[in-house]
Amino acid sequence: MTSHLYTVPDSPTVPTPVSFERIGQAIESMGTKLEMIEEGQVGVADFSGFPFLFTFTSGGKFLSIRIVWRSELKMSVPAMSSMFTASDQWNRERYFPTIYALVQEGFIQVVADFICGVEGGLSDTQLVDNISAGVAAGMDAMNFMQSVAETVKMRMPGAAGGAGEPGED
């Protein structure tokens, strides 16, 4: 056994505490790299052009695998209502990930959050499986919300950041 703050068995099938070091190793086995944004707090990894944030929540009991997408939709009541309704529909029909629509710097932003319990530790295989599930579910959620945003943009002139306001010539 290797000596750490806790004893880590040499067997990859035994659940052990999840750390950013282990998350990084799991992500590397998936063909990409974890970069620490804030040491010991937040890491980011790119999967197929989607940046995913990795953080521990609730005193280390849970791992959050989060994707954030800033749409080109300007904040408006109709656009936000449509995006909120779509995220609510997703959350009612699917357990994972949870989707939120919010406003950031005048534009609608979408967040998809996949949470997995890590308090009891995970084996290497379980860690990779949970990260894979979080990434796949996050991509599905963002693809869904991006298609909704495209529909909203087509229906609402001026909703996109580069387009003029309704009535402008």
mmCIF file of C-alpha atoms in Angstrom, residues 69-142:
data_model
loop_
_atom_site.group_PDB
_atom_site.id
_atom_site.type_symbol
_atom_site.label_atom_id
_atom_site.label_comp_id
_atom_site.label_asym_id
_atom_site.label_seq_id
_atom_site.Cartn_x
_atom_site.Cartn_y
_atom_site.Cartn_z
ATOM 1 C CA TRP A 69 -22.564 27.624 -21.838
ATOM 2 C CA ARG A 70 -23.096 31.304 -22.569
ATOM 3 C CA SER A 71 -25.726 31.585 -25.253
ATOM 4 C CA GLU A 72 -25.909 34.427 -27.737
ATOM 5 C CA LEU A 73 -29.390 35.280 -26.451
ATOM 6 C CA LYS A 74 -29.725 38.711 -24.915
ATOM 7 C CA MET A 75 -31.719 38.760 -21.724
ATOM 8 C CA SER A 76 -35.377 39.415 -22.388
ATOM 9 C CA VAL A 77 -38.450 38.141 -20.596
ATOM 10 C CA PRO A 78 -39.626 36.048 -23.590
ATOM 11 C CA ALA A 79 -36.169 34.536 -24.221
ATOM 12 C CA MET A 80 -35.562 33.790 -20.537
ATOM 13 C CA SER A 81 -39.048 32.332 -20.207
ATOM 14 C CA SER A 82 -38.393 29.982 -23.133
ATOM 15 C CA MET A 83 -34.999 28.890 -21.789
ATOM 16 C CA PHE A 84 -36.376 28.452 -18.268
ATOM 17 C CA THR A 85 -39.282 26.378 -19.595
ATOM 18 C CA ALA A 86 -36.907 24.171 -21.595
ATOM 19 C CA SER A 87 -34.630 23.604 -18.589
ATOM 20 C CA ASP A 88 -37.643 22.874 -16.393
ATOM 21 C CA GLN A 89 -38.913 20.362 -18.970
ATOM 22 C CA TRP A 90 -35.486 18.672 -19.022
ATOM 23 C CA ASN A 91 -35.353 18.502 -15.221
ATOM 24 C CA ARG A 92 -38.832 16.975 -15.012
ATOM 25 C CA GLU A 93 -38.076 14.299 -17.617
ATOM 26 C CA ARG A 94 -34.489 13.408 -16.704
ATOM 27 C CA TYR A 95 -32.682 12.972 -13.424
ATOM 28 C CA PHE A 96 -29.251 14.023 -14.654
ATOM 29 C CA PRO A 97 -27.875 16.586 -15.095
ATOM 30 C CA THR A 98 -29.826 19.394 -13.492
ATOM 31 C CA ILE A 99 -30.087 22.387 -15.837
ATOM 32 C CA TYR A 100 -30.289 26.039 -14.782
ATOM 33 C CA ALA A 101 -30.820 29.129 -16.933
ATOM 34 C CA LEU A 102 -29.478 32.411 -15.569
ATOM 35 C CA VAL A 103 -28.326 35.815 -16.731
ATOM 36 C CA GLN A 104 -24.650 36.738 -16.946
ATOM 37 C CA GLU A 105 -23.527 40.109 -18.322
ATOM 38 C CA GLY A 106 -26.838 40.644 -20.119
ATOM 39 C CA PHE A 107 -26.883 37.258 -21.861
ATOM 40 C CA ILE A 108 -28.636 34.021 -20.969
ATOM 41 C CA GLN A 109 -26.259 31.406 -19.629
ATOM 42 C CA VAL A 110 -27.034 27.719 -19.194
ATOM 43 C CA VAL A 111 -25.498 25.480 -16.535
ATOM 44 C CA ALA A 112 -25.807 21.687 -16.409
ATOM 45 C CA ASP A 113 -24.696 20.104 -13.135
ATOM 46 C CA PHE A 114 -24.064 16.387 -12.616
ATOM 47 C CA ILE A 115 -23.509 15.451 -8.977
ATOM 48 C CA CYS A 116 -22.090 12.157 -7.751
ATOM 49 C CA GLY A 117 -21.553 10.987 -4.212
ATOM 50 C CA VAL A 118 -17.922 10.463 -3.279
ATOM 51 C CA GLU A 119 -18.071 10.401 0.521
ATOM 52 C CA GLY A 120 -17.514 6.631 0.681
ATOM 53 C CA GLY A 121 -14.800 6.732 -1.964
ATOM 54 C CA LEU A 122 -14.825 5.342 -5.494
ATOM 55 C CA SER A 123 -12.750 2.729 -7.246
ATOM 56 C CA ASP A 124 -10.815 3.822 -10.327
ATOM 57 C CA THR A 125 -13.461 2.262 -12.572
ATOM 58 C CA GLN A 126 -16.302 3.919 -10.651
ATOM 59 C CA LEU A 127 -14.565 7.293 -10.881
ATOM 60 C CA VAL A 128 -14.100 7.006 -14.664
ATOM 61 C CA ASP A 129 -17.695 5.762 -15.040
ATOM 62 C CA ASN A 130 -19.075 8.724 -13.053
ATOM 63 C CA ILE A 131 -16.975 11.261 -14.954
ATOM 64 C CA SER A 132 -18.002 9.657 -18.267
ATOM 65 C CA ALA A 133 -21.672 9.757 -17.261
ATOM 66 C CA GLY A 134 -21.393 13.386 -16.153
ATOM 67 C CA VAL A 135 -19.683 14.438 -19.374
ATOM 68 C CA ALA A 136 -22.105 12.531 -21.630
ATOM 69 C CA ALA A 137 -25.158 13.818 -19.768
ATOM 70 C CA GLY A 138 -23.765 17.363 -19.763
ATOM 71 C CA MET A 139 -23.168 17.275 -23.510
ATOM 72 C CA ASP A 140 -26.692 15.950 -24.107
ATOM 73 C CA ALA A 141 -28.124 18.719 -21.943
ATOM 74 C CA MET A 142 -26.138 21.450 -23.712
#
